[in-house]
PDB file of C-alpha atoms and ligand atoms in Angstrom:
ATOM      1  CA  MET A   1     -21.980  -2.524 -24.104  1.00 95.00           C
ATOM      2  CA  THR A   2     -23.080  -3.077 -20.612  1.00 98.00           C
ATOM      3  CA  PHE A   3     -22.305  -0.115 -18.401  1.00 98.00           C
ATOM      4  CA  TYR A   4     -23.769  -0.243 -14.918  1.00 98.00           C
ATOM      5  CA  ASN A   5     -24.168   2.324 -12.362  1.00 98.00           C
ATOM      6  CA  HIS A   6     -23.828   1.970  -8.354  1.00 98.00           C
ATOM      7  CA  CYS A   7     -21.097  -0.094  -7.446  1.00 98.00           C
ATOM      8  CA  HIS A   8     -19.878   0.481  -3.685  1.00 98.00           C
ATOM      9  CA  VAL A   9     -16.308   0.243  -3.297  1.00 98.00           C
ATOM     10  CA  PHE A  10     -14.441   0.330  -0.044  1.00 98.00           C
ATOM     11  CA  PRO A  11     -10.937  -0.008   1.336  1.00 98.00           C
ATOM     12  CA  HIS A  12      -9.497  -3.371   1.884  1.00 98.00           C
ATOM     13  CA  GLY A  13     -10.852  -4.071   5.765  1.00 97.00           C
ATOM     14  CA  ALA A  14     -13.653  -1.892   5.735  1.00 97.00           C
ATOM     15  CA  PHE A  15     -15.777  -4.687   6.600  1.00 97.00           C
ATOM     16  CA  PRO A  16     -13.532  -6.611   9.580  1.00 96.00           C
ATOM     17  CA  ASP A  17     -15.341  -9.893   9.083  1.00 95.00           C
ATOM     18  CA  ALA A  18     -14.880  -9.939   5.140  1.00 96.00           C
ATOM     19  CA  PRO A  19     -11.863  -7.717   4.247  1.00 97.00           C
ATOM     20  CA  GLU A  20     -12.101  -8.203   0.888  1.00 97.00           C
ATOM     21  CA  LEU A  21     -15.688  -7.148   0.502  1.00 97.00           C
ATOM     22  CA  GLY A  22     -16.388  -4.437  -1.770  1.00 97.00           C
ATOM     23  CA  THR A  23     -12.849  -3.758  -3.064  1.00 98.00           C
ATOM     24  CA  LEU A  24     -11.702  -2.672  -6.377  1.00 98.00           C
ATOM     25  CA  PRO A  25      -9.691  -5.699  -7.183  1.00 98.00           C
ATOM     26  CA  GLU A  26     -13.254  -7.858  -6.152  1.00 98.00           C
ATOM     27  CA  LEU A  27     -15.242  -5.452  -8.490  1.00 98.00           C
ATOM     28  CA  ASP A  28     -12.800  -5.821 -11.291  1.00 98.00           C
ATOM     29  CA  LEU A  29     -13.268  -9.888 -10.955  1.00 98.00           C
ATOM     30  CA  PHE A  30     -16.696  -9.575 -10.772  1.00 98.00           C
ATOM     31  CA  MET A  31     -16.890  -7.803 -13.762  1.00 98.00           C
ATOM     32  CA  LYS A  32     -14.837 -10.109 -15.730  1.00 98.00           C
ATOM     33  CA  ASP A  33     -16.670 -13.289 -14.490  1.00 98.00           C
ATOM     34  CA  ASN A  34     -20.102 -11.656 -15.576  1.00 98.00           C
ATOM     35  CA  GLY A  35     -19.187 -10.123 -18.804  1.00 97.00           C
ATOM     36  CA  VAL A  36     -19.729  -6.253 -17.581  1.00 98.00           C
ATOM     37  CA  ASP A  37     -18.138  -3.950 -19.738  1.00 98.00           C
ATOM     38  CA  LYS A  38     -17.966  -0.898 -17.679  1.00 98.00           C
ATOM     39  CA  ALA A  39     -19.092   0.234 -14.324  1.00 98.00           C
ATOM     40  CA  VAL A  40     -19.258   3.338 -12.048  1.00 98.00           C
ATOM     41  CA  ALA A  41     -17.757   2.995  -8.602  1.00 98.00           C
ATOM     42  CA  PHE A  42     -19.044   5.311  -5.692  1.00 98.00           C
ATOM     43  CA  ALA A  43     -16.657   6.761  -3.351  1.00 98.00           C
ATOM     44  CA  PRO A  44     -16.916   4.917   0.125  1.00 97.00           C
ATOM     45  CA  PHE A  45     -19.000   7.437   2.186  1.00 95.00           C
ATOM     46  CA  TRP A  46     -19.831   4.461   4.898  1.00 94.00           C
ATOM     47  CA  GLY A  47     -18.656   1.257   6.066  1.00 94.00           C
ATOM     48  CA  PRO A  48     -17.812   0.264   9.517  1.00 96.00           C
ATOM     49  CA  ARG A  49     -14.135   0.896   9.069  1.00 97.00           C
ATOM     50  CA  THR A  50     -13.942   2.853   6.284  1.00 97.00           C
ATOM     51  CA  ARG A  51     -13.169   6.236   8.028  1.00 96.00           C
ATOM     52  CA  GLU A  52     -10.674   4.572  10.393  1.00 97.00           C
ATOM     53  CA  ILE A  53      -8.555   3.096   7.503  1.00 98.00           C
ATOM     54  CA  LEU A  54      -8.640   6.344   5.189  1.00 98.00           C
ATOM     55  CA  ASP A  55      -7.144   7.794   8.381  1.00 97.00           C
ATOM     56  CA  GLY A  56      -8.156  11.252   7.159  1.00 97.00           C
ATOM     57  CA  GLU A  57      -7.755  10.989   3.278  1.00 98.00           C
ATOM     58  CA  GLU A  58     -10.828  12.572   1.666  1.00 97.00           C
ATOM     59  CA  ILE A  59     -13.134   9.867   0.126  1.00 98.00           C
ATOM     60  CA  ASN A  60     -13.105  10.970  -3.506  1.00 98.00           C
ATOM     61  CA  ALA A  61      -9.169  11.473  -3.192  1.00 98.00           C
ATOM     62  CA  TRP A  62      -9.283   7.668  -1.933  1.00 98.00           C
ATOM     63  CA  LEU A  63     -11.165   6.743  -4.969  1.00 98.00           C
ATOM     64  CA  LEU A  64      -9.387   8.565  -7.646  1.00 98.00           C
ATOM     65  CA  ARG A  65      -5.968   7.179  -6.225  1.00 98.00           C
ATOM     66  CA  ASN A  66      -7.053   3.627  -6.314  1.00 98.00           C
ATOM     67  CA  LEU A  67      -8.988   3.757  -9.620  1.00 98.00           C
ATOM     68  CA  GLU A  68      -5.901   3.976 -11.887  1.00 96.00           C
ATOM     69  CA  PRO A  69      -5.254   0.641 -12.739  1.00 98.00           C
ATOM     70  CA  TYR A  70      -9.000  -0.094 -13.905  1.00 98.00           C
ATOM     71  CA  PRO A  71      -9.684   1.644 -17.213  1.00 97.00           C
ATOM     72  CA  ASN A  72     -13.234   0.067 -17.126  1.00 98.00           C
ATOM     73  CA  ILE A  73     -14.137   1.634 -14.008  1.00 98.00           C
ATOM     74  CA  VAL A  74     -15.067   5.196 -13.652  1.00 98.00           C
ATOM     75  CA  GLY A  75     -15.537   7.109 -10.476  1.00 98.00           C
ATOM     76  CA  ALA A  76     -18.633   9.077  -9.130  1.00 98.00           C
ATOM     77  CA  MET A  77     -18.089  11.366  -5.834  1.00 98.00           C
ATOM     78  CA  ALA A  78     -20.013  10.908  -2.922  1.00 98.00           C
ATOM     79  CA  VAL A  79     -20.896  14.494  -1.636  1.00 98.00           C
ATOM     80  CA  ASN A  80     -23.162  15.979   1.029  1.00 98.00           C
ATOM     81  CA  PRO A  81     -24.783  18.998  -0.731  1.00 98.00           C
ATOM     82  CA  THR A  82     -24.758  21.074   2.642  1.00 98.00           C
ATOM     83  CA  ASP A  83     -20.984  20.507   2.997  1.00 97.00           C
ATOM     84  CA  PRO A  84     -19.390  24.051   2.715  1.00 97.00           C
ATOM     85  CA  LYS A  85     -16.956  22.762   0.449  1.00 97.00           C
ATOM     86  CA  ALA A  86     -19.485  20.956  -1.796  1.00 98.00           C
ATOM     87  CA  CYS A  87     -18.734  22.863  -4.861  1.00 98.00           C
ATOM     88  CA  GLU A  88     -15.091  22.797  -4.312  1.00 98.00           C
ATOM     89  CA  ILE A  89     -15.145  19.139  -4.294  1.00 98.00           C
ATOM     90  CA  VAL A  90     -17.637  18.912  -7.375  1.00 98.00           C
ATOM     91  CA  GLU A  91     -15.504  21.162  -9.546  1.00 98.00           C
ATOM     92  CA  GLU A  92     -12.221  19.140  -8.399  1.00 98.00           C
ATOM     93  CA  TYR A  93     -13.443  15.777  -9.122  1.00 98.00           C
ATOM     94  CA  HIS A  94     -15.187  16.686 -12.249  1.00 98.00           C
ATOM     95  CA  ARG A  95     -11.964  18.251 -13.463  1.00 98.00           C
ATOM     96  CA  LYS A  96     -10.261  14.721 -12.627  1.00 98.00           C
ATOM     97  CA  GLY A  97     -12.678  12.644 -14.503  1.00 98.00           C
ATOM     98  CA  PHE A  98     -15.494  11.633 -12.271  1.00 98.00           C
ATOM     99  CA  ILE A  99     -18.785  11.363 -14.265  1.00 98.00           C
ATOM    100  CA  GLY A 100     -21.580  12.228 -11.448  1.00 98.00           C
ATOM    101  CA  ILE A 101     -22.316  12.748  -7.854  1.00 98.00           C
ATOM    102  CA  LYS A 102     -23.965   9.943  -5.374  1.00 98.00           C
ATOM    103  CA  THR A 103     -25.949  11.663  -2.501  1.00 98.00           C
ATOM    104  CA  HIS A 104     -27.909   9.723   0.448  1.00 98.00           C
ATOM    105  CA  PRO A 105     -30.199  12.389   1.932  1.00 98.00           C
ATOM    106  CA  ALA A 106     -31.185  10.157   4.870  1.00 97.00           C
ATOM    107  CA  ALA A 107     -27.453   8.847   5.588  1.00 97.00           C
ATOM    108  CA  MET A 108     -26.076  12.255   5.050  1.00 97.00           C
ATOM    109  CA  ARG A 109     -28.890  14.077   7.061  1.00 98.00           C
ATOM    110  CA  PHE A 110     -29.859  16.882   4.241  1.00 98.00           C
ATOM    111  CA  GLN A 111     -33.303  17.925   2.988  1.00 98.00           C
ATOM    112  CA  ILE A 112     -33.438  17.410  -0.443  1.00 98.00           C
ATOM    113  CA  ASP A 113     -34.766  20.818  -1.462  1.00 98.00           C
ATOM    114  CA  ASP A 114     -33.139  22.664   1.515  1.00 98.00           C
ATOM    115  CA  PRO A 115     -32.036  25.918  -0.265  1.00 98.00           C
ATOM    116  CA  ALA A 116     -28.700  25.524   1.428  1.00 98.00           C
ATOM    117  CA  CYS A 117     -28.203  22.847  -1.555  1.00 98.00           C
ATOM    118  CA  ASP A 118     -28.715  25.357  -4.339  1.00 98.00           C
ATOM    119  CA  ASP A 119     -25.310  26.209  -4.923  1.00 98.00           C
ATOM    120  CA  PHE A 120     -24.311  22.449  -5.294  1.00 98.00           C
ATOM    121  CA  TYR A 121     -27.199  21.652  -7.675  1.00 98.00           C
ATOM    122  CA  ALA A 122     -26.631  24.724  -9.576  1.00 98.00           C
ATOM    123  CA  CYS A 123     -22.694  23.849  -9.761  1.00 98.00           C
ATOM    124  CA  ALA A 124     -23.471  20.060 -10.912  1.00 98.00           C
ATOM    125  CA  ALA A 125     -25.873  21.377 -13.637  1.00 97.00           C
ATOM    126  CA  GLU A 126     -23.376  23.695 -15.020  1.00 97.00           C
ATOM    127  CA  LEU A 127     -20.580  20.923 -15.066  1.00 98.00           C
ATOM    128  CA  GLY A 128     -23.193  18.246 -16.583  1.00 97.00           C
ATOM    129  CA  LEU A 129     -22.793  16.026 -13.737  1.00 98.00           C
ATOM    130  CA  PHE A 130     -25.487  13.715 -12.690  1.00 98.00           C
ATOM    131  CA  VAL A 131     -27.004  13.964  -9.241  1.00 98.00           C
ATOM    132  CA  LEU A 132     -28.147  10.703  -7.701  1.00 98.00           C
ATOM    133  CA  PHE A 133     -30.503  10.623  -5.026  1.00 98.00           C
ATOM    134  CA  HIS A 134     -30.874   7.613  -2.841  1.00 98.00           C
ATOM    135  CA  THR A 135     -34.643   7.324  -2.388  1.00 98.00           C
ATOM    136  CA  GLY A 136     -36.329   5.016  -0.331  1.00 97.00           C
ATOM    137  CA  VAL A 137     -37.226   4.553   3.539  1.00 95.00           C
ATOM    138  CA  HIS A 138     -34.126   4.766   5.455  1.00 94.00           C
ATOM    139  CA  GLY A 139     -34.694   5.720   8.877  1.00 94.00           C
ATOM    140  CA  TRP A 140     -34.873   9.561   9.055  1.00 97.00           C
ATOM    141  CA  VAL A 141     -37.440  12.300   8.898  1.00 98.00           C
ATOM    142  CA  LEU A 142     -39.444  10.933   5.993  1.00 97.00           C
ATOM    143  CA  SER A 143     -40.744  14.460   5.044  1.00 98.00           C
ATOM    144  CA  LYS A 144     -37.050  15.731   4.625  1.00 98.00           C
ATOM    145  CA  TYR A 145     -36.097  12.940   1.994  1.00 98.00           C
ATOM    146  CA  GLN A 146     -39.346  12.008   0.081  1.00 98.00           C
ATOM    147  CA  PRO A 147     -38.397  11.951  -3.566  1.00 98.00           C
ATOM    148  CA  LEU A 148     -41.405  14.408  -4.414  1.00 98.00           C
ATOM    149  CA  LEU A 149     -38.994  17.223  -3.255  1.00 98.00           C
ATOM    150  CA  ILE A 150     -36.665  16.277  -6.118  1.00 98.00           C
ATOM    151  CA  ASP A 151     -39.262  18.006  -8.299  1.00 98.00           C
ATOM    152  CA  ASN A 152     -38.705  21.249  -6.403  1.00 98.00           C
ATOM    153  CA  VAL A 153     -34.950  21.007  -7.111  1.00 98.00           C
ATOM    154  CA  VAL A 154     -35.607  20.149 -10.958  1.00 97.00           C
ATOM    155  CA  CYS A 155     -38.060  23.026 -11.147  1.00 96.00           C
ATOM    156  CA  ARG A 156     -35.590  25.595  -9.414  1.00 97.00           C
ATOM    157  CA  HIS A 157     -32.726  23.837 -11.828  1.00 97.00           C
ATOM    158  CA  PRO A 158     -34.127  22.775 -14.994  1.00 95.00           C
ATOM    159  CA  ASN A 159     -30.627  22.123 -16.286  1.00 96.00           C
ATOM    160  CA  VAL A 160     -29.721  19.793 -13.451  1.00 97.00           C
ATOM    161  CA  THR A 161     -29.497  15.896 -14.144  1.00 98.00           C
ATOM    162  CA  VAL A 162     -30.764  13.732 -11.480  1.00 98.00           C
ATOM    163  CA  ILE A 163     -31.183   9.726 -11.015  1.00 98.00           C
ATOM    164  CA  ILE A 164     -34.048   8.865  -8.771  1.00 98.00           C
ATOM    165  CA  GLU A 165     -32.123   5.833  -7.539  1.00 98.00           C
ATOM    166  CA  HIS A 166     -34.101   2.736  -6.317  1.00 98.00           C
ATOM    167  CA  MET A 167     -37.448   4.452  -7.505  1.00 98.00           C
ATOM    168  CA  GLY A 168     -38.438   5.171  -3.762  1.00 98.00           C
ATOM    169  CA  THR A 169     -38.309   1.562  -2.858  1.00 97.00           C
ATOM    170  CA  SER A 170     -36.278  -0.095  -0.017  1.00 86.00           C
ATOM    171  CA  ASP A 171     -34.409  -3.311   0.010  1.00 74.00           C
ATOM    172  CA  GLY A 172     -37.178  -4.893  -2.139  1.00 71.00           C
ATOM    173  CA  ILE A 173     -39.577  -4.675   0.531  1.00 77.00           C
ATOM    174  CA  GLY A 174     -42.878  -2.799   0.055  1.00 86.00           C
ATOM    175  CA  ARG A 175     -43.465   0.165  -2.411  1.00 93.00           C
ATOM    176  CA  GLY A 176     -42.002   2.696  -0.118  1.00 96.00           C
ATOM    177  CA  PHE A 177     -42.255   6.064  -1.945  1.00 98.00           C
ATOM    178  CA  PHE A 178     -42.643   4.415  -5.547  1.00 98.00           C
ATOM    179  CA  ASP A 179     -45.531   6.596  -6.485  1.00 98.00           C
ATOM    180  CA  GLN A 180     -43.948   9.950  -5.568  1.00 98.00           C
ATOM    181  CA  ALA A 181     -40.649   8.744  -7.643  1.00 98.00           C
ATOM    182  CA  LEU A 182     -42.988   7.878 -10.552  1.00 98.00           C
ATOM    183  CA  ALA A 183     -44.821  11.216 -10.397  1.00 98.00           C
ATOM    184  CA  VAL A 184     -41.458  13.134 -10.628  1.00 97.00           C
ATOM    185  CA  ILE A 185     -40.336  10.727 -13.642  1.00 97.00           C
ATOM    186  CA  THR A 186     -43.770  11.403 -15.340  1.00 95.00           C
ATOM    187  CA  ASN A 187     -43.758  15.012 -14.715  1.00 95.00           C
ATOM    188  CA  HIS A 188     -40.386  15.519 -16.471  1.00 93.00           C
ATOM    189  CA  SER A 189     -40.836  13.120 -18.992  1.00 88.00           C
ATOM    190  CA  ASN A 190     -41.072  13.661 -22.812  1.00 81.00           C
ATOM    191  CA  ARG A 191     -44.834  14.129 -22.701  1.00 83.00           C
ATOM    192  CA  TRP A 192     -44.222  17.551 -21.005  1.00 83.00           C
ATOM    193  CA  ARG A 193     -40.469  18.419 -21.803  1.00 81.00           C
ATOM    194  CA  THR A 194     -38.048  17.302 -24.521  1.00 77.00           C
ATOM    195  CA  ASP A 195     -35.054  18.199 -22.661  1.00 80.00           C
ATOM    196  CA  GLY A 196     -35.896  16.511 -19.484  1.00 77.00           C
ATOM    197  CA  GLY A 197     -32.988  15.523 -17.076  1.00 94.00           C
ATOM    198  CA  VAL A 198     -34.836  13.240 -14.813  1.00 97.00           C
ATOM    199  CA  TYR A 199     -33.739   9.484 -14.817  1.00 98.00           C
ATOM    200  CA  ALA A 200     -34.891   6.496 -13.077  1.00 98.00           C
ATOM    201  CA  GLY A 201     -32.172   4.637 -11.195  1.00 98.00           C
ATOM    202  CA  LEU A 202     -33.163   0.906 -11.542  1.00 98.00           C
ATOM    203  CA  THR A 203     -30.918  -0.181  -8.937  1.00 97.00           C
ATOM    204  CA  GLY A 204     -32.672  -2.861  -6.822  1.00 95.00           C
ATOM    205  CA  LEU A 205     -35.820  -2.612  -8.758  1.00 97.00           C
ATOM    206  CA  ALA A 206     -35.754  -5.632 -11.048  1.00 97.00           C
ATOM    207  CA  LYS A 207     -36.939  -8.025  -8.246  1.00 95.00           C
ATOM    208  CA  PRO A 208     -39.593 -10.643  -8.862  1.00 96.00           C
ATOM    209  CA  GLN A 209     -41.976  -8.946  -6.279  1.00 94.00           C
ATOM    210  CA  HIS A 210     -41.158  -5.506  -8.024  1.00 96.00           C
ATOM    211  CA  ARG A 211     -41.714  -6.651 -11.736  1.00 97.00           C
ATOM    212  CA  GLN A 212     -44.570  -4.441 -12.210  1.00 97.00           C
ATOM    213  CA  LEU A 213     -42.923  -1.359 -10.726  1.00 97.00           C
ATOM    214  CA  LEU A 214     -40.030  -2.036 -12.978  1.00 98.00           C
ATOM    215  CA  ALA A 215     -42.357  -2.239 -16.032  1.00 98.00           C
ATOM    216  CA  ASP A 216     -44.363   0.846 -15.164  1.00 98.00           C
ATOM    217  CA  THR A 217     -41.050   2.702 -14.607  1.00 98.00           C
ATOM    218  CA  ILE A 218     -39.793   1.829 -17.993  1.00 98.00           C
ATOM    219  CA  ALA A 219     -42.972   2.732 -19.755  1.00 96.00           C
ATOM    220  CA  GLN A 220     -43.085   6.083 -18.162  1.00 95.00           C
ATOM    221  CA  ALA A 221     -39.436   7.080 -18.228  1.00 96.00           C
ATOM    222  CA  GLY A 222     -38.958   5.457 -21.599  1.00 96.00           C
ATOM    223  CA  PRO A 223     -35.688   3.207 -21.677  1.00 97.00           C
ATOM    224  CA  GLU A 224     -33.349   6.118 -22.857  1.00 96.00           C
ATOM    225  CA  ARG A 225     -34.191   7.567 -19.281  1.00 97.00           C
ATOM    226  CA  CYS A 226     -33.510   4.459 -17.238  1.00 98.00           C
ATOM    227  CA  ILE A 227     -30.306   3.272 -15.746  1.00 98.00           C
ATOM    228  CA  PHE A 228     -29.534   0.064 -14.487  1.00 98.00           C
ATOM    229  CA  GLY A 229     -27.190  -0.333 -11.320  1.00 98.00           C
ATOM    230  CA  LEU A 230     -25.584  -3.188  -9.406  1.00 97.00           C
ATOM    231  CA  ASP A 231     -25.427  -2.150  -6.207  1.00 96.00           C
ATOM    232  CA  TRP A 232     -22.400  -4.165  -6.003  1.00 97.00           C
ATOM    233  CA  PRO A 233     -21.377  -5.927  -3.365  1.00 95.00           C
ATOM    234  CA  HIS A 234     -24.332  -5.439  -1.235  1.00 89.00           C
ATOM    235  CA  MET A 235     -23.107  -7.200   0.905  1.00 90.00           C
ATOM    236  CA  GLU A 236     -22.064 -10.859   0.823  1.00 91.00           C
ATOM    237  CA  GLY A 237     -19.499 -11.042  -2.006  1.00 93.00           C
ATOM    238  CA  ASN A 238     -19.151 -11.850  -5.418  1.00 96.00           C
ATOM    239  CA  ALA A 239     -20.946 -15.228  -5.442  1.00 95.00           C
ATOM    240  CA  ARG A 240     -24.359 -13.739  -3.845  1.00 96.00           C
ATOM    241  CA  ALA A 241     -23.661 -10.489  -6.089  1.00 97.00           C
ATOM    242  CA  ARG A 242     -23.489 -12.727  -8.997  1.00 97.00           C
ATOM    243  CA  ASP A 243     -26.867 -14.489  -8.292  1.00 97.00           C
ATOM    244  CA  ARG A 244     -28.632 -11.298  -7.565  1.00 96.00           C
ATOM    245  CA  TYR A 245     -27.276  -9.992 -10.766  1.00 97.00           C
ATOM    246  CA  ARG A 246     -28.710 -12.870 -12.866  1.00 98.00           C
ATOM    247  CA  MET A 247     -32.008 -12.882 -10.961  1.00 98.00           C
ATOM    248  CA  GLU A 248     -32.514  -9.212 -11.924  1.00 98.00           C
ATOM    249  CA  LEU A 249     -31.517  -9.661 -15.682  1.00 98.00           C
ATOM    250  CA  ASP A 250     -34.050 -12.308 -15.622  1.00 98.00           C
ATOM    251  CA  VAL A 251     -36.593 -10.107 -14.306  1.00 98.00           C
ATOM    252  CA  LEU A 252     -35.882  -7.669 -16.579  1.00 98.00           C
ATOM    253  CA  ARG A 253     -35.975  -9.965 -19.877  1.00 98.00           C
ATOM    254  CA  SER A 254     -39.185 -11.185 -18.550  1.00 98.00           C
ATOM    255  CA  LEU A 255     -40.610  -8.052 -19.694  1.00 98.00           C
ATOM    256  CA  ARG A 256     -39.941  -9.267 -23.176  1.00 98.00           C
ATOM    257  CA  LEU A 257     -38.748  -5.520 -24.168  1.00 98.00           C
ATOM    258  CA  PRO A 258     -37.199  -5.014 -27.886  1.00 98.00           C
ATOM    259  CA  GLN A 259     -33.420  -5.695 -27.671  1.00 98.00           C
ATOM    260  CA  ALA A 260     -32.584  -2.214 -28.298  1.00 98.00           C
ATOM    261  CA  ALA A 261     -34.564  -1.133 -25.270  1.00 98.00           C
ATOM    262  CA  GLU A 262     -33.016  -3.549 -23.060  1.00 98.00           C
ATOM    263  CA  ASP A 263     -29.301  -2.444 -24.310  1.00 98.00           C
ATOM    264  CA  THR A 264     -30.341   0.877 -23.517  1.00 98.00           C
ATOM    265  CA  ILE A 265     -31.348   0.349 -19.950  1.00 98.00           C
ATOM    266  CA  LEU A 266     -28.190  -1.893 -19.456  1.00 98.00           C
ATOM    267  CA  GLY A 267     -25.695   0.910 -20.497  1.00 98.00           C
ATOM    268  CA  GLY A 268     -27.101   2.823 -23.676  1.00 98.00           C
ATOM    269  CA  ALA A 269     -28.739   5.546 -21.543  1.00 98.00           C
ATOM    270  CA  LEU A 270     -25.846   5.886 -19.035  1.00 98.00           C
ATOM    271  CA  SER A 271     -23.249   6.195 -21.703  1.00 98.00           C
ATOM    272  CA  ALA A 272     -25.320   8.972 -23.753  1.00 97.00           C
ATOM    273  CA  LEU A 273     -25.658  10.638 -20.316  1.00 97.00           C
ATOM    274  CA  THR A 274     -22.111  10.578 -19.315  1.00 97.00           C
ATOM    275  CA  GLY A 275     -20.300  10.446 -22.646  1.00 97.00           C
ATOM    276  CA  VAL A 276     -18.441   7.398 -21.477  1.00 97.00           C
ATOM    277  CA  GLN A 277     -18.094   5.053 -24.495  1.00 92.00           C
TER     278      GLN A 277
HETATM  279 ZN1  LIG B 301     -26.285   1.806  -2.608  1.00 57.27          ZN
END
């Protein structure tokens, strides 16, 4: 089964020049066209007109309400850990079936290891929800969102499950914070602990120029701690998304991993982590 993380969905018209872009019907179509069995959709925490179109509706409420016709798409919340209502939101949407939490420290303007986030991490750990961090250089104070800080979080909350998304790289350009991300992966790998909850998010990493970074990540984390994501639609529509997806599969396959390892990376690990079959 292919089960991919990291699909951005938006209300129709969030991007005025391409109103279909990133809508749930388009994601459903993309999955059918490309043989994707299941995918995780993120609540729309950005998009030029998202806020205006939602007109006050909470972003996670919007996603939940619109997911109903799509049994193969599961929801993940978008939550700012410093939101005074963060734990309340996490508990509510966990109850309603969402399987994890997307965070974007640079865009949401929170420092990864800010003690003000501790209640949020404790709450996610208790409920068994993954906390995904967008990592990579993204135009804010670098010291506040360097991936090394994720290690502080995991040391304070050993039971929390985290996904270090993009492995510290940014849009395929440069290594960014890759070495920090890999250090955190290694520090919580099977070498030191058998119950490690630190996962490598491979979204955007399987590019020709990052082939070695991809290989190093899989070697350090092990396939069972690697999660592939689409970053769909990002941002040019389904034809470009398909081309990018096929290119990424080619890069992954060029590593010539055993079939079982590839299957784990392309869905088995995410399935085991979330319980979604
Ligand atoms: Zn993304």
